[in-house]
XYZ file of N, CA, C and O in Angstrom:
712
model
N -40.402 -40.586 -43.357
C -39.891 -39.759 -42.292
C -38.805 -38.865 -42.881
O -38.065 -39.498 -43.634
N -38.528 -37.700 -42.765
C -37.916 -36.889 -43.283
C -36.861 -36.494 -42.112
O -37.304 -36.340 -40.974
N -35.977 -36.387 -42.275
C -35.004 -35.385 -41.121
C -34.139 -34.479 -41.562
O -33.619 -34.344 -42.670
N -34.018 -33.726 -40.345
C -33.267 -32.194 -40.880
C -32.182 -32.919 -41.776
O -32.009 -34.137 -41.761
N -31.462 -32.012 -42.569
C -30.313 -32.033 -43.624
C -29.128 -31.225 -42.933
O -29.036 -30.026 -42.669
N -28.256 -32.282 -42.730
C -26.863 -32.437 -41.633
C -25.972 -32.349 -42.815
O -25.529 -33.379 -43.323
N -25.582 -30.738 -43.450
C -24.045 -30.710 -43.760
C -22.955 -30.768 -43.392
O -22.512 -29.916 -42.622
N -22.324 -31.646 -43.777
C -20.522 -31.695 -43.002
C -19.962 -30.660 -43.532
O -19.223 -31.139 -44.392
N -19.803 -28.962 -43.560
C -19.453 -27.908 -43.884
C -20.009 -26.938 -43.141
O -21.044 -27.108 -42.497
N -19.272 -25.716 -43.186
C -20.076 -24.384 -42.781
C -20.595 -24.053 -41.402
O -20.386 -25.041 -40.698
N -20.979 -23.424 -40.948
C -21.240 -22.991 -39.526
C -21.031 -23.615 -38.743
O -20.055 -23.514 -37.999
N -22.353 -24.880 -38.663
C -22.991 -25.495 -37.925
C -21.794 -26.622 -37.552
O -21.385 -26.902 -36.425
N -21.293 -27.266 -39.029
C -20.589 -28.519 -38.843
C -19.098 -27.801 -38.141
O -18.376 -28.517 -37.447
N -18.820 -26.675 -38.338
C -17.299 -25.899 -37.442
C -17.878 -26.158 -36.035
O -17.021 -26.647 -35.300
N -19.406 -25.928 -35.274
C -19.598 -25.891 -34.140
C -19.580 -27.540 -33.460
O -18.998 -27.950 -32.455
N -20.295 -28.132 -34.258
C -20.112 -29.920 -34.020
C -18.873 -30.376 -34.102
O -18.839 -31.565 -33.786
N -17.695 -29.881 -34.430
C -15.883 -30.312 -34.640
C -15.576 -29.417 -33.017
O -14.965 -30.025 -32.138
N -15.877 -28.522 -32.863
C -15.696 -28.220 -31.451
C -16.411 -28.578 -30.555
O -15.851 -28.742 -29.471
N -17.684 -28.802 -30.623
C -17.926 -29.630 -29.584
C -17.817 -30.977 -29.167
O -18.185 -31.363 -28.057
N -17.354 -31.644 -29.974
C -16.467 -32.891 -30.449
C -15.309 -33.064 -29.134
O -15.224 -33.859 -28.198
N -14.277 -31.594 -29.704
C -13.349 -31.583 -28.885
C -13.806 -31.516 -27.529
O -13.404 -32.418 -26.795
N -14.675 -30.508 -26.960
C -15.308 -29.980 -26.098
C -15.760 -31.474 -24.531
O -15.609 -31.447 -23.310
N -16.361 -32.617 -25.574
C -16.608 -33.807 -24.952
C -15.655 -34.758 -24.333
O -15.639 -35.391 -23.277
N -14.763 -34.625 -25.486
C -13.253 -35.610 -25.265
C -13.062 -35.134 -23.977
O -13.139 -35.957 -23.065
N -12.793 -33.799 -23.675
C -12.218 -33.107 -22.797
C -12.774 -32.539 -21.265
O -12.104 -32.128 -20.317
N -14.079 -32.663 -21.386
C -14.682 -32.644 -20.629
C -14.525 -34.061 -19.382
O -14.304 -35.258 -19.562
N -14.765 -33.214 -18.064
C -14.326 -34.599 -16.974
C -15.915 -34.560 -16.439
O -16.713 -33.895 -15.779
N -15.801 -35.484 -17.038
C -17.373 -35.854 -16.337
C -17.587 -36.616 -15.231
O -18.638 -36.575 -14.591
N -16.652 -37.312 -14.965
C -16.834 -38.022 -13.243
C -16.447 -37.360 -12.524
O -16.200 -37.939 -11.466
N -16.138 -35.867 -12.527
C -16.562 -34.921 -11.439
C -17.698 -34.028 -11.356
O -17.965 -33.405 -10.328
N -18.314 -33.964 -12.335
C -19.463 -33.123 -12.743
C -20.567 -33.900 -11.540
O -20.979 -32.879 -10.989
N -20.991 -34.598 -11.109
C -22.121 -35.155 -10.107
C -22.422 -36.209 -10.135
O -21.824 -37.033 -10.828
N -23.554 -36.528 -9.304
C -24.193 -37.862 -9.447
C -25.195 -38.286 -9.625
O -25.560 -39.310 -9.048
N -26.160 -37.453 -10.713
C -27.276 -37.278 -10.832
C -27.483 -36.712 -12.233
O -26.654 -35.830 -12.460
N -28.531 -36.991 -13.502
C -28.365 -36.787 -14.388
C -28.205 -35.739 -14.691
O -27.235 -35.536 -15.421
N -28.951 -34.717 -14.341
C -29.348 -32.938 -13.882
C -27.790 -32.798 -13.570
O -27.072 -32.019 -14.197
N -27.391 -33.520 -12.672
C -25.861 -32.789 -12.444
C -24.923 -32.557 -13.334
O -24.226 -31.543 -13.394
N -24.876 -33.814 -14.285
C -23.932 -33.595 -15.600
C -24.772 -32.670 -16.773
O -24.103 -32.135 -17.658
N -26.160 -32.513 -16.753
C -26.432 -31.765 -17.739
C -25.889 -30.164 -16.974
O -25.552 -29.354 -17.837
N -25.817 -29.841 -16.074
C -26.191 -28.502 -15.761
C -24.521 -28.168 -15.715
O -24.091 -27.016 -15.656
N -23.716 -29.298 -15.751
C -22.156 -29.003 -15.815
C -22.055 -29.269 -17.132
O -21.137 -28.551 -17.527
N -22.345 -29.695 -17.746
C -21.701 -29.950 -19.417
C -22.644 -28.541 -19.706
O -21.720 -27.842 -20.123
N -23.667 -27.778 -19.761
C -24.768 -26.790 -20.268
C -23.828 -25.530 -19.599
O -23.622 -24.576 -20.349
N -23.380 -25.493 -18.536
C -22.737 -24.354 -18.104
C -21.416 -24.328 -18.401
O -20.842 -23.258 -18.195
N -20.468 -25.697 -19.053
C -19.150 -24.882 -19.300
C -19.721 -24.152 -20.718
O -19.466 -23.005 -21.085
N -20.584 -25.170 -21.418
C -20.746 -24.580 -23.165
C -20.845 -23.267 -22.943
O -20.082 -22.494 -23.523
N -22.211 -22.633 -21.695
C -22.041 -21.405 -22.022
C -20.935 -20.277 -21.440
O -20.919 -19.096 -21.786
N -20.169 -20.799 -20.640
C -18.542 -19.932 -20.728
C -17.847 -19.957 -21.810
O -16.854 -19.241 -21.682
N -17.914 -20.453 -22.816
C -16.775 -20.607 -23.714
C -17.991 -19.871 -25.108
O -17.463 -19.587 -26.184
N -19.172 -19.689 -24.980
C -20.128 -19.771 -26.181
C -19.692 -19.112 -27.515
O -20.078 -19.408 -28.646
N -18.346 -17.657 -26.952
C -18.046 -16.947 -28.242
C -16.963 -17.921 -28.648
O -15.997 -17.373 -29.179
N -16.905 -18.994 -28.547
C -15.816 -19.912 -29.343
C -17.175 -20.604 -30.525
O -16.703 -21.112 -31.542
N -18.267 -20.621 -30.446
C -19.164 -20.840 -31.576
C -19.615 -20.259 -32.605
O -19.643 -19.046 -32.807
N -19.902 -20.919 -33.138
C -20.599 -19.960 -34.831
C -21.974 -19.494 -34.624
O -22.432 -18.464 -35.120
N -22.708 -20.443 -33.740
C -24.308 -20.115 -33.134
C -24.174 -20.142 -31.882
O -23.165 -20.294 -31.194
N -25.895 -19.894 -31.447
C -25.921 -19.781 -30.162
C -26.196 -21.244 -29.157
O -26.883 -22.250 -29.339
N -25.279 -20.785 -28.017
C -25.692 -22.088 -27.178
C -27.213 -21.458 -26.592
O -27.532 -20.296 -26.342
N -27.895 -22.581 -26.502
C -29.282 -22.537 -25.919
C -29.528 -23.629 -24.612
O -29.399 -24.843 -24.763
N -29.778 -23.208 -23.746
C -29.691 -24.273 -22.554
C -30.748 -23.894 -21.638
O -30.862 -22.686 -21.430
N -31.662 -24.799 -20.963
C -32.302 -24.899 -20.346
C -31.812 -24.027 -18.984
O -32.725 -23.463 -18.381
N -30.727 -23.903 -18.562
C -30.380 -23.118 -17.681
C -30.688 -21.993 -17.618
O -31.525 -21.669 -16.775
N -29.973 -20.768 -18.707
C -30.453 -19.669 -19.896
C -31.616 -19.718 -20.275
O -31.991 -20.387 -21.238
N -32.387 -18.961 -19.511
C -34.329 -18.562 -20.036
C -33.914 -17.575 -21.022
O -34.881 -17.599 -21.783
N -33.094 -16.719 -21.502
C -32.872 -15.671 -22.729
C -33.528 -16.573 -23.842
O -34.124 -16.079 -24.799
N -33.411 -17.637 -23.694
C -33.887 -18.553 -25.181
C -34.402 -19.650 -24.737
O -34.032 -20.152 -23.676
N -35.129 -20.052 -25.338
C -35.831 -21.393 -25.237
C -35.214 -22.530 -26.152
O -35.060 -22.121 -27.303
N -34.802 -23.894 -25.954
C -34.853 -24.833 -26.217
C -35.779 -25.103 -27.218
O -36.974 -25.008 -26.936
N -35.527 -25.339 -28.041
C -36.816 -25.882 -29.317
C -37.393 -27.382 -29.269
O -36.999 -28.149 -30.147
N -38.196 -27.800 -28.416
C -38.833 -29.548 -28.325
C -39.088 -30.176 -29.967
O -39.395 -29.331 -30.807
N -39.008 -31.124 -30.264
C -39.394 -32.042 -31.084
C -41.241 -32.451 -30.912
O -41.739 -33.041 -29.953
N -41.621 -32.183 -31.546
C -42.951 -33.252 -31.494
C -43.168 -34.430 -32.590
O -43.228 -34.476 -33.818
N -43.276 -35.573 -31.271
C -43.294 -36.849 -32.267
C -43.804 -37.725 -31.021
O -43.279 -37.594 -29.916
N -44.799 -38.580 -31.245
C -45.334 -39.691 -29.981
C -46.212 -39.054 -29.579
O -46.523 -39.423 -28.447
N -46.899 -38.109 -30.008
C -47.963 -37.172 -29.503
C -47.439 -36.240 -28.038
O -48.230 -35.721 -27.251
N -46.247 -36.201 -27.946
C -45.714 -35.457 -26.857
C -44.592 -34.673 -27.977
O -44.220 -34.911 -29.126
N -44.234 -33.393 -26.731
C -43.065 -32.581 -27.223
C -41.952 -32.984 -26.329
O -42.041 -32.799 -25.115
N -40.585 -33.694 -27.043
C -39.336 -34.263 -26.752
C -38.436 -32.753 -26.699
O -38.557 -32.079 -27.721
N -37.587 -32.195 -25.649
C -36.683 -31.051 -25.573
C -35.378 -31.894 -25.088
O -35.194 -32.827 -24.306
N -34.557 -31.095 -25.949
C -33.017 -31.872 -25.916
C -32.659 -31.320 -24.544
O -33.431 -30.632 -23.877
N -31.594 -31.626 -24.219
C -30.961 -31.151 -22.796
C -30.475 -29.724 -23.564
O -30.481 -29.078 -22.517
N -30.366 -29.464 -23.828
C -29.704 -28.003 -24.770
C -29.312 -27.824 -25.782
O -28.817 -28.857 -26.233
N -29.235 -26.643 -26.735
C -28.646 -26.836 -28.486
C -27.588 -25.703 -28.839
O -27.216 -24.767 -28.132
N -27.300 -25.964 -29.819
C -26.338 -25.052 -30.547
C -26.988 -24.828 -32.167
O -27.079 -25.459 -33.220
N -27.430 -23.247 -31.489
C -28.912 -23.180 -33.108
C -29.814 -23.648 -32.580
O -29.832 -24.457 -31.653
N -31.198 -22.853 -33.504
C -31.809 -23.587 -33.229
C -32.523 -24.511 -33.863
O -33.596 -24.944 -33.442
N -31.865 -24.929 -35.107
C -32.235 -26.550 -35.370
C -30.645 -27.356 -35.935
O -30.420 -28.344 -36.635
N -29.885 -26.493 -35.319
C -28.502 -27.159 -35.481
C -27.892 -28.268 -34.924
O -27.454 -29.127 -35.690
N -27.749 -28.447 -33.338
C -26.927 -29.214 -32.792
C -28.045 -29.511 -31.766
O -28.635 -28.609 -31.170
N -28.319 -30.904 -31.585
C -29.155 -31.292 -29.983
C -28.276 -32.014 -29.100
O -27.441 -32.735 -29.646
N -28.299 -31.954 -27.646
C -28.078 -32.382 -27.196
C -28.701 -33.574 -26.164
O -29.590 -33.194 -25.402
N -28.317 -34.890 -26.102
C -28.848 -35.616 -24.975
C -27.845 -36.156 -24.020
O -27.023 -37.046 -24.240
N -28.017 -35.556 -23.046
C -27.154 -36.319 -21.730
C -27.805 -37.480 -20.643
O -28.437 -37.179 -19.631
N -27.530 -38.733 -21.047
C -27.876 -39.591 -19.995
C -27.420 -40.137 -18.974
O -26.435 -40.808 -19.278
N -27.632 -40.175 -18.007
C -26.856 -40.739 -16.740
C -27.606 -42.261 -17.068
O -28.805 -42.540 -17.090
N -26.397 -43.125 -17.312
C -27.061 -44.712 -17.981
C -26.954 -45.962 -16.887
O -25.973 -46.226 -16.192
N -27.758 -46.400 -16.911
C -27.851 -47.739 -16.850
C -28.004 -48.703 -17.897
O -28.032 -48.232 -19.034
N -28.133 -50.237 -17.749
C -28.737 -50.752 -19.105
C -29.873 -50.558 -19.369
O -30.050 -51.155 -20.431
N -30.643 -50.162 -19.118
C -32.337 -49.973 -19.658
C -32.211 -48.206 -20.689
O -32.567 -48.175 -21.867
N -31.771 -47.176 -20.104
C -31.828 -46.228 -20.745
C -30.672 -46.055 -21.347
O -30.229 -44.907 -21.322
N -29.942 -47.015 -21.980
C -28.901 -47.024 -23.475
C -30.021 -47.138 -24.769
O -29.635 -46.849 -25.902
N -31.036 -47.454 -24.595
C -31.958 -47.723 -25.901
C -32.690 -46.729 -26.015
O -33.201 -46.298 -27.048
N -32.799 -46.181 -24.575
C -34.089 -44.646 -24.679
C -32.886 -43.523 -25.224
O -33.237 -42.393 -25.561
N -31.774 -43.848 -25.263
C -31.107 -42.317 -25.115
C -30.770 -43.037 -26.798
O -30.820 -42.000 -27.460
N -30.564 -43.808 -27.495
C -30.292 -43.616 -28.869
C -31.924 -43.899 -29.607
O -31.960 -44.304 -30.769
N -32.886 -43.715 -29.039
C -34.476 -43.437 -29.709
C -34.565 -41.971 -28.982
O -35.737 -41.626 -28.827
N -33.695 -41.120 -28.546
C -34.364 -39.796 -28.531
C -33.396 -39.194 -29.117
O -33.492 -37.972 -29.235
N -32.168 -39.903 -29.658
C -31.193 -39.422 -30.976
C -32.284 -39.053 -32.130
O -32.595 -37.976 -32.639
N -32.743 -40.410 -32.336
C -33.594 -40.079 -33.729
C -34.511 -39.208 -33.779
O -34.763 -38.598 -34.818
N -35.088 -39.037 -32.762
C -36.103 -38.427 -32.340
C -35.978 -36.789 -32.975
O -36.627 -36.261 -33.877
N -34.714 -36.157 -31.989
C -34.367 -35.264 -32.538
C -33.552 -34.672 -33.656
O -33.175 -33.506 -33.774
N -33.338 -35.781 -34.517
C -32.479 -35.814 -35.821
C -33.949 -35.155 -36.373
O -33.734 -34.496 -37.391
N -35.186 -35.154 -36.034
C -36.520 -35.060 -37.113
C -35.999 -33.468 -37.445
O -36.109 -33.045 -38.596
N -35.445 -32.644 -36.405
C -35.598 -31.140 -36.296
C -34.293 -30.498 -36.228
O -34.221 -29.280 -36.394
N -33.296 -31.169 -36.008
C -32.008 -30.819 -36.127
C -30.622 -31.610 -37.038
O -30.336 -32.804 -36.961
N -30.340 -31.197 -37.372
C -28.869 -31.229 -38.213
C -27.732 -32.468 -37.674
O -27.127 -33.294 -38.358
N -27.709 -32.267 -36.341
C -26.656 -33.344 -35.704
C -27.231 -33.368 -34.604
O -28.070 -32.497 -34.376
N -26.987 -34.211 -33.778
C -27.525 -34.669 -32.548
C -26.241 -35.341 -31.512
O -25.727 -36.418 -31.812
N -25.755 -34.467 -30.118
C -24.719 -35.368 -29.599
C -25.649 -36.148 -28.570
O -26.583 -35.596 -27.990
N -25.275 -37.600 -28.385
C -25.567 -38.653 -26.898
C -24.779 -38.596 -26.327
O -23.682 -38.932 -26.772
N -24.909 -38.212 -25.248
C -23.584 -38.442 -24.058
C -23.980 -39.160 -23.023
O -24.669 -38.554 -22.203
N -23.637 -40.809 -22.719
C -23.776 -41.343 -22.059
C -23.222 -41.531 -21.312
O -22.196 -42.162 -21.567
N -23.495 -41.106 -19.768
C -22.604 -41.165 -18.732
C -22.978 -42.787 -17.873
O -24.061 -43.135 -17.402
N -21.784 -43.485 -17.891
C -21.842 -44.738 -17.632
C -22.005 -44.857 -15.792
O -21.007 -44.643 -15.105
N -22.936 -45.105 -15.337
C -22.994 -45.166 -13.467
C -21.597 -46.454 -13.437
O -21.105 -47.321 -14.160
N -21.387 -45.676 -11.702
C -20.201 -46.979 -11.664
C -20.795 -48.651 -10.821
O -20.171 -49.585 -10.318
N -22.225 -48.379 -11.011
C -22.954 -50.052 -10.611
C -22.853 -50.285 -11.860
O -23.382 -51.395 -11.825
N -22.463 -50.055 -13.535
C -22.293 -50.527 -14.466
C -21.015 -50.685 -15.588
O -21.006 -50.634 -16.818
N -19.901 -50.911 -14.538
C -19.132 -49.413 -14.766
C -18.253 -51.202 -15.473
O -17.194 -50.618 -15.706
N -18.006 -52.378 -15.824
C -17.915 -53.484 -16.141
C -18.326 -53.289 -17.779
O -17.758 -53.759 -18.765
N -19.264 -52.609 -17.716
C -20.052 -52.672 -19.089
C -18.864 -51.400 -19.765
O -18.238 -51.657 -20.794
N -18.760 -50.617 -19.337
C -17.768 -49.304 -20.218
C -15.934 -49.983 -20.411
O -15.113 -49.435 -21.146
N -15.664 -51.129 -19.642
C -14.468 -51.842 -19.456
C -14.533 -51.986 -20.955
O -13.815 -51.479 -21.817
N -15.595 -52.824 -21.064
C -16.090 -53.895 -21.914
C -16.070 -53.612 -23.175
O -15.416 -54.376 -23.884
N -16.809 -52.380 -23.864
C -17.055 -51.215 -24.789
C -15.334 -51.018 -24.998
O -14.770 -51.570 -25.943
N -14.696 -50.297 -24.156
C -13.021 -49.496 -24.082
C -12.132 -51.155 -25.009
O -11.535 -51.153 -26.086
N -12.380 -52.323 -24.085
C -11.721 -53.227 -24.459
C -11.883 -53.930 -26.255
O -11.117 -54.640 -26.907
N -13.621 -53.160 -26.675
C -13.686 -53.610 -28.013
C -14.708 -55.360 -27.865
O -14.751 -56.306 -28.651
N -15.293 -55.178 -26.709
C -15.771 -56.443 -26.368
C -17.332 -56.362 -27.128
O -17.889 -57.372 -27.555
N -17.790 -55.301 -27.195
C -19.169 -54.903 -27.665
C -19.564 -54.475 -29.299
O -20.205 -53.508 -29.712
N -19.027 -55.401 -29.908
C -18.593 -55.378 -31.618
C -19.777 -54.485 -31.987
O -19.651 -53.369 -32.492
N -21.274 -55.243 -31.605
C -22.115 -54.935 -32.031
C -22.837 -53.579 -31.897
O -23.656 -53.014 -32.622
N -22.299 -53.270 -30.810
C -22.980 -52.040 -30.272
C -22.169 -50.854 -31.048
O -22.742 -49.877 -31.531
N -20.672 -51.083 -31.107
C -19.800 -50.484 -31.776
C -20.544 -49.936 -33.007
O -21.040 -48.816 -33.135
N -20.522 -50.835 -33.784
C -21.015 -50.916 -35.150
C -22.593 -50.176 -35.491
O -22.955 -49.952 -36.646
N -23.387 -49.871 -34.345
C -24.960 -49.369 -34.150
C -23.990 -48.206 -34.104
O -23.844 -47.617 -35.175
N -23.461 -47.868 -33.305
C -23.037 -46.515 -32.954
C -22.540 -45.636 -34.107
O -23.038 -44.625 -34.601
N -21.201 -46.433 -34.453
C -20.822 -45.973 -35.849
C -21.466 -45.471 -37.122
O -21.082 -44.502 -37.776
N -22.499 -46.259 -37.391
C -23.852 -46.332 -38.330
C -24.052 -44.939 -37.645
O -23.295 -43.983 -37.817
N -25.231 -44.941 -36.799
C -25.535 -43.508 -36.462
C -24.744 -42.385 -36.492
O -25.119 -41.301 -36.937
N -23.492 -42.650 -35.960
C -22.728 -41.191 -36.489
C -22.638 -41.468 -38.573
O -23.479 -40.784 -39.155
N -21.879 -42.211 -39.367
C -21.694 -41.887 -40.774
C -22.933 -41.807 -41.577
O -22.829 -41.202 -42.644
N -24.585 -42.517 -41.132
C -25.322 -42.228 -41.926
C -26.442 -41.360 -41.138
O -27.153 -40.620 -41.817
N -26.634 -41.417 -39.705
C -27.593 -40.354 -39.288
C -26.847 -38.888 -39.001
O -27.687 -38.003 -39.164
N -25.904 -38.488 -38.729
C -25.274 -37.840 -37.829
C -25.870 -37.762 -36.533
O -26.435 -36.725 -36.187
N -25.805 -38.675 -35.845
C -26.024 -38.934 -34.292
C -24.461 -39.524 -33.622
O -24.011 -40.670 -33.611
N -23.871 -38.225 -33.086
C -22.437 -38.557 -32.323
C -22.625 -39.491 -31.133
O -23.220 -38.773 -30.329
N -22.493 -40.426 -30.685
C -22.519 -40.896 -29.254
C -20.747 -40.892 -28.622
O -19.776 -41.329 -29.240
N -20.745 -40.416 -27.579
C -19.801 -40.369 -26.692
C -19.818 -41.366 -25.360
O -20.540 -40.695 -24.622
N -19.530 -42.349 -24.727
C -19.863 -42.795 -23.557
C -18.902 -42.167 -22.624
O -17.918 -41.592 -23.090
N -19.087 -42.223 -21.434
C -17.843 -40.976 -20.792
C -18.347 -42.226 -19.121
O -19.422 -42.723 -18.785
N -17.165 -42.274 -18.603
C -17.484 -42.909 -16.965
C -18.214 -42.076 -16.089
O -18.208 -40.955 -16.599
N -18.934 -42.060 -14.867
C -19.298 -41.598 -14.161
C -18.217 -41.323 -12.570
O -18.342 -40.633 -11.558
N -17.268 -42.215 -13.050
C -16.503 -42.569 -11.678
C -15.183 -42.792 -12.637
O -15.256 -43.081 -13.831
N -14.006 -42.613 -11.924
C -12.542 -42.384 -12.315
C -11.922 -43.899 -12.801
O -12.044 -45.032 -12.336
N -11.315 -43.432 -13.781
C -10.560 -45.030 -14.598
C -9.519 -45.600 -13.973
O -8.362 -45.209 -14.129
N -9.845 -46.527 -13.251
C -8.418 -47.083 -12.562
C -7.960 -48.186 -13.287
O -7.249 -49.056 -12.784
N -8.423 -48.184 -14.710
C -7.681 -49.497 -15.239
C -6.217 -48.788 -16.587
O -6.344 -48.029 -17.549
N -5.447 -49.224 -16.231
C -4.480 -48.544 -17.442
C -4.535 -48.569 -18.926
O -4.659 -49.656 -19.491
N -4.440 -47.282 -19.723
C -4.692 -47.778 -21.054
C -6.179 -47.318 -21.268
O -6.354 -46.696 -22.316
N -7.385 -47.523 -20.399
C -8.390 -47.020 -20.494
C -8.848 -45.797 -21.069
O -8.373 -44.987 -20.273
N -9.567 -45.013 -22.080
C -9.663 -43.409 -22.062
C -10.423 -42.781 -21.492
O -11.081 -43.790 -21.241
N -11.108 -41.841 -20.921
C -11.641 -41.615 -20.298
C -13.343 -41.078 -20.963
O -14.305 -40.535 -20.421
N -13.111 -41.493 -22.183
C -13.941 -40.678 -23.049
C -13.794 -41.863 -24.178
O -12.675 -42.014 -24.668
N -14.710 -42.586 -24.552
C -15.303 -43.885 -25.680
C -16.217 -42.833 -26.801
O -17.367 -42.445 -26.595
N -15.314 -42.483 -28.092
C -16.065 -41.233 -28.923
C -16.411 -42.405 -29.706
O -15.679 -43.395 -29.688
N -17.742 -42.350 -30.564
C -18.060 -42.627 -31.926
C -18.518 -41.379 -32.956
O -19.684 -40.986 -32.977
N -17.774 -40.968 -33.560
C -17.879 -40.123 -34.599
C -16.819 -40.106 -35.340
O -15.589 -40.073 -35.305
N -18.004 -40.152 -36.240
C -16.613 -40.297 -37.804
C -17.229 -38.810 -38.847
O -16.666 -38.521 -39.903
């Protein structure tokens, strides 16, 4: 299996350090309640800010450009939106426990065709025990999957709440990228 070639330099990797920031900062438990809702709010601030990039944002919203799909599984896989077009993919999941495993197998998925790949898992608050859990350092293992994927795939995962942190100390934003 071959996958795109992810330099930590130059264009692409200046646009992945800002969109980095871009996530931290982003409030996603106001963005909606529906997966479509956080993609179409995380896809529409990128493209207000887009001349802060080195490439182009591409978003399903924006018909000027098309989204570039992956083919792999005998189907064509399309990120929620990119930066380039085999630069940066994006996947936004509105999670439960069942689709934490689909959203880091459509990381790889699209690592086949792009450079870096962000997951943004938006945690529902019927699961919202499980992101405590993760914040508190309770989930060693998962930690450690995550980590792996960002230093040897470049696959960033972010987990972000769906609903507001009322516990103190909490961040509002669980980054793995190194």
């Amino acid at each position: 299996m071959a996958f795109e070639k992810g330099i930590r330099r130059g264009p692409i990797w200046n646009d992945v350090k800002k969109v980095h920031d871009f996530i931290n900062d982003f409030p996603f438990y106001t963005t909606g309640k529906t997966e479509k809702d956080f993609e179409n709010g995380f896809s529409t601030t990128l493209m207000a800010v887009k001349k802060q990039f080195e490439n182009d944002v591409i978003t399903q919203i924006d018909k000027s450009q098309k989204v570039n799909s992956v083919y792999c599984f005998g189907k064509n896989n399309r990120p929620d939106l990119t930066i380039g077009k085999d630069g940066i993919a994006f996947e936004i999941k509105y999670t439960d426990y069942g689709s934490l495993n689909s959203a880091i197998g459509q990381g790889y998925i699209y690592r086949l065709d792009y450079k870096f790949v962000f997951l943004v898992l938006v945690i529902s608050e019927a699961i919202k025990d499980l992101y405590y859990e993760i914040a508190d350092g309770k989930e060693k293992q998962l930690e450690d999957i995550l980590f792996h994927l960002s230093e040897e795939m470049n696959i960033f995962t972010y987990i972000v709440p769906s609903f507001p942190i009322k516990k103190v100390g909490t961040p509002k934003c669980l980054s793995f990228f190194r």
